[in-house]
Amino acid sequence: MTTNGTIVIVGAGVIGLTTAVTLQEAGRQVHVIAEEIPGRTSLAAGAMWGPYLVEPWKKVREWSLVSLAAFTDLAYDTPNTGVRLTTGIEAARHPMPAPEWSELLPDFRPCTHDELPAGFEAGHRFTVPLIDMPVYLAYLQRRYESAGGTLEQRTLASLDDVTGAEAIVNCSGMGATDLADDLELRPVHGLHVVIENPGITEFFSEDTGYSPELVCTYPHGDTIVLGGTAVDDEHLTEALEPAARAIIDRNATIDPRLAKARVIEHRVGMRPTRPEVRVEAGKRHDGTPVIHNYGHGGAGVTLSWGCAREVATVLTAPAHR
């Protein structure tokens, strides 16, 4: 097998681009191949740091901490990166224990009764990174290309279509259903609504459990991303406009100012979800190393830097050098 010493990354969502930056800046030569640059699902994200509904926890904890540190640093340059540290509340209309990840945040505390919206029984206040995804993905792409990385927009029918690579990193998200023959992947449909910000500076998120109807408000300066939906199916079963209006109405019960704000756009994506995130080494039939890095569900942003670091570690192991 003849290689050109290049690591090929398949996929240009937040997982693919973060992995590309990490490897390129570590001195490897990287080439990204993706059907969409940047990936549509990552563009549609809210996005708030938080390791929600993702396993395995021991690994997720480690990956999340790495990403938290990276985003905290990036928040010092908000205009360029789109990352800002924001304080807010997660609340529930029922008793709500602190999540496992609460230990990772130094200012995490229970809400006082006066801090909770009407009808809510419990909640927590904390500060986390919020990420304006179109700005952030553009930043990642600039950073990657400035370091010498290259991009190619192309649809792959198979990982066998990648030629001459020293190694392949599969960050294809839902594409891994076919590219990795992974039947454990399932799409969870997501819809967010972007509106003009009527003056909100804190995030709000309701713990709605496994409901497909989410309530979350993510302020990004002049705009706000409202969530959302989490429909465990490939297609939205209702018309886009009524679903978007329902999202606005749900969030407006928390802050009435949201009801009349101008709608800027709707963002739709498919969260690549599986029982456990897959960061795992394998080989193609011809012996080419393949590192899988997909299946992050709705926590792709949260896990992105940690998983990228793990991929870099795997690639430097003796079996892959």
Short mmCIF file of C-alpha atoms in Angstrom, two decimals:
data_model
loop_
_atom_site.label_atom_id
_atom_site.label_comp_id
_atom_site.label_asym_id
_atom_site.label_seq_id
_atom_site.Cartn_x
_atom_site.Cartn_y
_atom_site.Cartn_z
CA MET A 1 0.00 0.00 0.00
CA THR A 2 1.41 3.40 -1.03
CA THR A 3 0.47 6.43 1.07
CA ASN A 4 1.24 10.11 0.78
CA GLY A 5 1.50 10.65 4.56
CA THR A 6 -1.84 12.47 4.69
CA ILE A 7 -4.54 11.82 7.25
CA VAL A 8 -7.95 12.05 5.62
CA ILE A 9 -10.88 13.13 7.76
CA VAL A 10 -14.33 12.30 6.45
CA GLY A 11 -16.89 14.89 7.57
CA ALA A 12 -16.79 18.63 8.18
CA GLY A 13 -19.20 19.11 11.06
CA VAL A 14 -17.95 20.28 14.44
CA ILE A 15 -16.42 16.84 15.13
CA GLY A 16 -14.60 16.66 11.80
CA LEU A 17 -13.33 20.24 11.80
CA THR A 18 -12.19 20.12 15.43
CA THR A 19 -10.34 16.87 14.79
CA ALA A 20 -8.79 18.41 11.67
CA VAL A 21 -7.57 21.47 13.59
CA THR A 22 -6.15 19.31 16.38
CA LEU A 23 -4.20 17.03 14.04
CA GLN A 24 -3.04 19.75 11.64
CA GLU A 25 -1.76 21.92 14.48
CA ALA A 26 0.01 18.87 15.93
CA GLY A 27 2.14 18.71 12.79
CA ARG A 28 0.23 16.11 10.77
CA GLN A 29 -0.84 16.79 7.18
CA VAL A 30 -4.64 16.62 7.04
CA HIS A 31 -7.15 16.60 4.20
CA VAL A 32 -10.90 16.86 4.89
CA ILE A 33 -13.45 15.32 2.54
CA ALA A 34 -17.10 16.12 3.18
CA GLU A 35 -20.42 16.26 1.39
CA GLU A 36 -21.22 19.58 3.11
CA ILE A 37 -18.68 22.16 4.34
CA PRO A 38 -19.52 22.91 7.09
CA GLY A 39 -21.93 20.14 8.06
CA ARG A 40 -25.60 21.09 8.19
CA THR A 41 -26.35 19.44 11.53
CA SER A 42 -23.56 21.33 13.29
CA LEU A 43 -24.75 24.61 11.73
CA ALA A 44 -28.19 23.95 13.22
CA ALA A 45 -26.97 23.43 16.80
CA GLY A 46 -27.95 25.77 19.65
CA ALA A 47 -25.31 25.37 21.04
CA MET A 48 -24.57 25.11 24.79
CA TRP A 49 -21.88 23.06 26.48
CA GLY A 50 -23.51 20.21 28.38
CA PRO A 51 -23.01 16.42 28.23
CA TYR A 52 -26.71 15.58 27.95
CA LEU A 53 -28.03 12.07 27.28
CA VAL A 54 -24.74 10.63 26.08
CA GLU A 55 -22.65 7.66 27.17
CA PRO A 56 -20.32 6.18 28.38
CA TRP A 57 -20.07 8.59 31.31
CA LYS A 58 -16.46 7.84 32.30
CA LYS A 59 -15.26 8.81 28.81
CA VAL A 60 -17.85 11.56 28.40
CA ARG A 61 -16.66 13.22 31.60
CA GLU A 62 -13.07 13.29 30.36
CA TRP A 63 -13.99 14.53 26.87
CA SER A 64 -16.32 17.20 28.27
CA LEU A 65 -13.65 18.62 30.57
CA VAL A 66 -11.19 18.97 27.71
CA SER A 67 -13.79 20.81 25.63
CA LEU A 68 -14.86 23.00 28.54
CA ALA A 69 -11.29 24.23 28.97
CA ALA A 70 -10.92 24.84 25.22
CA PHE A 71 -14.17 26.82 24.96
CA THR A 72 -13.34 28.85 28.06
CA ASP A 73 -10.14 29.96 26.33
CA LEU A 74 -11.97 30.68 23.06
CA ALA A 75 -14.47 32.89 24.90
CA TYR A 76 -11.74 35.52 25.31
CA ASP A 77 -12.13 36.21 21.57
CA THR A 78 -15.92 36.11 21.15
CA PRO A 79 -16.16 38.24 17.97
CA ASN A 80 -13.91 35.84 16.05
CA THR A 81 -14.84 32.53 17.66
CA GLY A 82 -18.54 32.99 18.46
CA VAL A 83 -17.94 31.50 21.92
CA ARG A 84 -19.15 33.34 25.03
CA LEU A 85 -19.38 32.35 28.68
CA THR A 86 -23.00 32.80 29.72
CA THR A 87 -24.82 32.39 33.01
CA GLY A 88 -28.33 31.00 33.16
CA ILE A 89 -30.77 28.50 34.60
CA GLU A 90 -31.85 24.95 33.93
CA ALA A 91 -35.19 24.33 35.65
CA ALA A 92 -37.94 21.72 35.93
CA ARG A 93 -41.59 21.59 36.89
CA HIS A 94 -40.77 18.64 39.17
CA PRO A 95 -38.02 17.79 41.68
CA MET A 96 -34.70 17.73 39.83
CA PRO A 97 -31.46 16.30 41.21
CA ALA A 98 -28.17 17.81 40.13
CA PRO A 99 -26.84 16.09 36.99
CA GLU A 100 -23.61 14.10 37.01
CA TRP A 101 -21.80 16.85 35.14
CA SER A 102 -22.59 19.49 37.79
CA GLU A 103 -19.31 18.65 39.54
CA LEU A 104 -17.44 19.95 36.48
CA LEU A 105 -18.71 23.54 36.92
CA PRO A 106 -17.30 25.60 39.81
CA ASP A 107 -20.29 27.97 40.13
CA PHE A 108 -23.07 25.34 39.88
CA ARG A 109 -25.69 25.91 42.61
CA PRO A 110 -29.41 25.38 43.31
CA CYS A 111 -31.74 28.19 42.30
CA THR A 112 -33.57 30.17 44.93
CA HIS A 113 -37.36 30.18 44.68
CA ASP A 114 -37.33 33.77 43.39
CA GLU A 115 -35.08 32.80 40.47
CA LEU A 116 -37.49 30.19 39.09
CA PRO A 117 -40.20 31.02 36.53
CA ALA A 118 -43.80 30.56 37.59
CA GLY A 119 -44.83 26.91 37.67
CA PHE A 120 -41.30 25.57 38.17
CA GLU A 121 -40.35 23.58 41.23
CA ALA A 122 -36.57 23.24 41.03
CA GLY A 123 -33.57 24.46 39.10
CA HIS A 124 -29.87 25.18 39.02
CA ARG A 125 -27.82 28.24 38.08
CA PHE A 126 -24.43 27.95 36.41
CA THR A 127 -22.11 29.42 33.77
CA VAL A 128 -21.17 27.55 30.59
CA PRO A 129 -19.94 28.32 27.08
CA LEU A 130 -22.57 29.18 24.49
CA ILE A 131 -21.41 28.76 20.91
CA ASP A 132 -22.77 30.66 17.91
CA MET A 133 -22.33 27.81 15.46
CA PRO A 134 -22.14 29.59 12.06
CA VAL A 135 -19.48 31.94 13.48
CA TYR A 136 -17.68 29.14 15.28
CA LEU A 137 -17.57 26.72 12.35
CA ALA A 138 -16.22 29.48 10.11
CA TYR A 139 -13.56 30.13 12.75
CA LEU A 140 -12.58 26.45 12.86
CA GLN A 141 -12.33 26.32 9.08
CA ARG A 142 -10.13 29.45 8.96
CA ARG A 143 -7.93 28.11 11.73
CA TYR A 144 -7.55 24.76 9.98
CA GLU A 145 -6.73 26.24 6.59
CA SER A 146 -4.33 28.78 8.13
CA ALA A 147 -2.40 25.84 9.60
CA GLY A 148 -2.07 24.30 6.13
CA GLY A 149 -5.02 21.91 6.05
CA THR A 150 -7.01 21.30 2.88
CA LEU A 151 -10.71 20.73 2.15
CA GLU A 152 -12.54 18.86 -0.58
CA GLN A 153 -16.31 18.84 -1.07
CA ARG A 154 -17.16 15.36 -2.31
CA THR A 155 -19.64 12.61 -1.50
CA LEU A 156 -18.09 9.24 -0.63
CA ALA A 157 -20.01 6.07 -1.34
CA SER A 158 -17.48 4.09 0.71
CA LEU A 159 -14.34 4.61 2.77
CA ASP A 160 -12.68 2.65 -0.06
CA ASP A 161 -13.08 5.81 -2.16
CA VAL A 162 -10.34 7.42 -0.06
CA THR A 163 -7.00 6.73 -1.74
CA GLY A 164 -3.41 7.22 -0.63
CA ALA A 165 -4.17 8.05 2.99
CA GLU A 166 -1.87 7.15 5.85
CA ALA A 167 -4.99 6.91 8.02
CA ILE A 168 -8.68 7.78 7.80
CA VAL A 169 -10.68 9.44 10.58
CA ASN A 170 -14.39 8.79 10.16
CA CYS A 171 -16.27 11.84 11.48
CA SER A 172 -19.22 11.36 9.14
CA GLY A 173 -22.04 11.54 11.69
CA MET A 174 -25.16 9.95 10.25
CA GLY A 175 -23.10 9.06 7.19
CA ALA A 176 -21.48 6.32 9.27
CA THR A 177 -24.68 4.30 8.88
CA ASP A 178 -23.38 3.42 5.42
CA LEU A 179 -19.67 4.22 5.60
CA ALA A 180 -19.16 2.15 8.76
CA ASP A 181 -22.16 -0.15 8.31
CA ASP A 182 -23.35 0.98 11.74
CA LEU A 183 -26.92 -0.09 12.39
CA GLU A 184 -26.85 1.30 15.94
CA LEU A 185 -26.98 4.86 14.63
CA ARG A 186 -30.34 6.58 14.51
CA PRO A 187 -31.23 10.15 13.48
CA VAL A 188 -32.85 12.43 16.05
CA HIS A 189 -34.43 15.31 14.17
CA GLY A 190 -33.70 18.77 15.53
CA LEU A 191 -35.31 22.13 14.77
CA HIS A 192 -34.19 25.49 16.17
CA VAL A 193 -35.62 28.94 15.51
CA VAL A 194 -33.34 31.98 15.32
CA ILE A 195 -34.92 35.30 16.28
CA GLU A 196 -33.82 38.86 17.00
CA ASN A 197 -32.77 39.26 20.62
CA PRO A 198 -35.21 41.50 22.54
CA GLY A 199 -32.62 42.09 25.28
CA ILE A 200 -32.04 38.68 26.89
CA THR A 201 -28.55 37.99 28.27
CA GLU A 202 -28.99 34.71 30.20
CA PHE A 203 -29.76 31.27 28.84
CA PHE A 204 -32.72 29.22 30.00
CA SER A 205 -33.28 25.49 29.60
CA GLU A 206 -36.17 23.37 30.85
CA ASP A 207 -35.55 19.77 31.86
CA THR A 208 -38.25 18.12 29.77
CA GLY A 209 -36.83 14.61 30.13
CA TYR A 210 -37.28 12.51 27.01
CA SER A 211 -40.00 14.72 25.53
CA PRO A 212 -39.49 15.61 21.84
CA GLU A 213 -40.61 19.17 22.65
CA LEU A 214 -37.75 21.16 24.14
CA VAL A 215 -37.68 24.58 25.79
CA CYS A 216 -34.36 26.43 25.64
CA THR A 217 -33.21 29.98 25.02
CA TYR A 218 -29.62 30.58 23.90
CA PRO A 219 -28.67 34.28 23.54
CA HIS A 220 -25.88 35.11 21.09
CA GLY A 221 -25.62 38.88 21.23
CA ASP A 222 -28.08 40.30 18.68
CA THR A 223 -29.78 36.96 18.09
CA ILE A 224 -31.30 34.15 20.12
CA VAL A 225 -31.53 30.47 19.20
CA LEU A 226 -34.73 28.90 20.51
CA GLY A 227 -35.07 25.15 20.95
CA GLY A 228 -36.44 23.00 19.90
CA THR A 229 -37.37 19.50 18.89
CA ALA A 230 -35.80 16.08 19.38
CA VAL A 231 -37.89 13.77 17.20
CA ASP A 232 -36.58 10.23 17.05
CA ASP A 233 -37.23 9.82 13.36
CA GLU A 234 -35.64 10.80 10.09
CA HIS A 235 -38.29 13.29 9.08
CA LEU A 236 -40.22 16.07 10.75
CA THR A 237 -43.78 14.79 10.93
CA GLU A 238 -45.44 18.19 10.95
CA ALA A 239 -45.05 21.25 8.75
CA LEU A 240 -42.03 23.41 9.54
CA GLU A 241 -43.91 26.66 10.21
CA PRO A 242 -46.33 25.23 12.83
CA ALA A 243 -43.46 23.40 14.55
CA ALA A 244 -41.39 26.59 14.64
CA ARG A 245 -44.33 28.60 15.97
CA ALA A 246 -44.84 26.04 18.73
CA ILE A 247 -41.18 26.42 19.74
CA ILE A 248 -41.59 30.19 20.01
CA ASP A 249 -44.80 29.84 21.99
CA ARG A 250 -43.26 27.36 24.46
CA ASN A 251 -40.32 29.66 25.13
CA ALA A 252 -42.55 32.74 25.35
CA THR A 253 -44.26 31.24 28.40
CA ILE A 254 -40.88 31.74 30.13
CA ASP A 255 -40.18 35.21 28.69
CA PRO A 256 -43.08 36.95 26.88
CA ARG A 257 -40.66 39.19 24.98
CA LEU A 258 -39.88 36.24 22.72
CA ALA A 259 -43.42 36.04 21.32
CA LYS A 260 -43.16 39.03 18.99
CA ALA A 261 -39.47 39.00 18.10
CA ARG A 262 -38.68 38.88 14.38
CA VAL A 263 -37.87 35.41 13.09
CA ILE A 264 -34.58 35.30 11.20
CA GLU A 265 -34.35 31.66 10.17
CA HIS A 266 -35.15 28.04 10.93
CA ARG A 267 -32.30 25.57 11.41
CA VAL A 268 -32.83 21.86 10.83
CA GLY A 269 -30.41 19.02 11.50
CA MET A 270 -30.16 15.31 12.27
CA ARG A 271 -28.34 14.44 15.50
CA PRO A 272 -26.31 11.22 14.96
CA THR A 273 -27.30 9.20 18.02
CA ARG A 274 -26.23 5.76 19.22
CA PRO A 275 -26.14 3.96 22.61
CA GLU A 276 -22.51 5.05 23.10
CA VAL A 277 -20.26 7.53 21.33
CA ARG A 278 -17.86 5.65 19.08
CA VAL A 279 -14.20 6.71 19.28
CA GLU A 280 -12.48 3.54 18.23
CA ALA A 281 -9.60 2.29 16.09
CA GLY A 282 -10.02 -0.21 13.30
CA LYS A 283 -8.65 -1.01 9.86
CA ARG A 284 -9.89 -0.97 6.32
CA HIS A 285 -9.71 -4.28 4.42
CA ASP A 286 -6.38 -3.19 2.86
CA GLY A 287 -4.84 -2.45 6.26
CA THR A 288 -5.31 1.34 6.25
CA PRO A 289 -5.96 2.48 9.84
CA VAL A 290 -9.45 3.88 10.40
CA ILE A 291 -10.33 5.84 13.54
CA HIS A 292 -14.06 6.24 14.09
CA ASN A 293 -15.27 9.43 15.82
CA TYR A 294 -19.04 9.74 15.58
CA GLY A 295 -22.35 9.09 17.33
CA HIS A 296 -22.26 12.12 19.66
CA GLY A 297 -26.01 12.78 19.50
CA GLY A 298 -26.82 16.28 20.72
CA ALA A 299 -23.49 16.60 22.55
CA GLY A 300 -21.15 16.92 19.58
CA VAL A 301 -20.02 20.43 20.50
CA THR A 302 -19.54 19.46 24.14
CA LEU A 303 -17.37 16.46 23.32
CA SER A 304 -15.60 17.81 20.23
CA TRP A 305 -12.21 18.85 21.63
CA GLY A 306 -11.96 15.90 23.99
CA CYS A 307 -12.73 13.37 21.26
CA ALA A 308 -10.31 15.11 18.89
CA ARG A 309 -7.56 14.79 21.48
CA GLU A 310 -8.32 11.08 21.87
CA VAL A 311 -8.11 10.57 18.10
CA ALA A 312 -4.71 12.29 18.13
CA THR A 313 -3.58 9.98 20.93
CA VAL A 314 -4.75 6.88 19.06
CA LEU A 315 -2.95 7.97 15.90
CA THR A 316 0.35 8.37 17.78
CA ALA A 317 0.11 4.88 19.31
CA PRO A 318 2.75 2.43 18.01
CA ALA A 319 0.20 0.44 16.00
CA HIS A 320 -0.65 3.53 13.93
CA ARG A 321 2.75 5.11 13.45
#
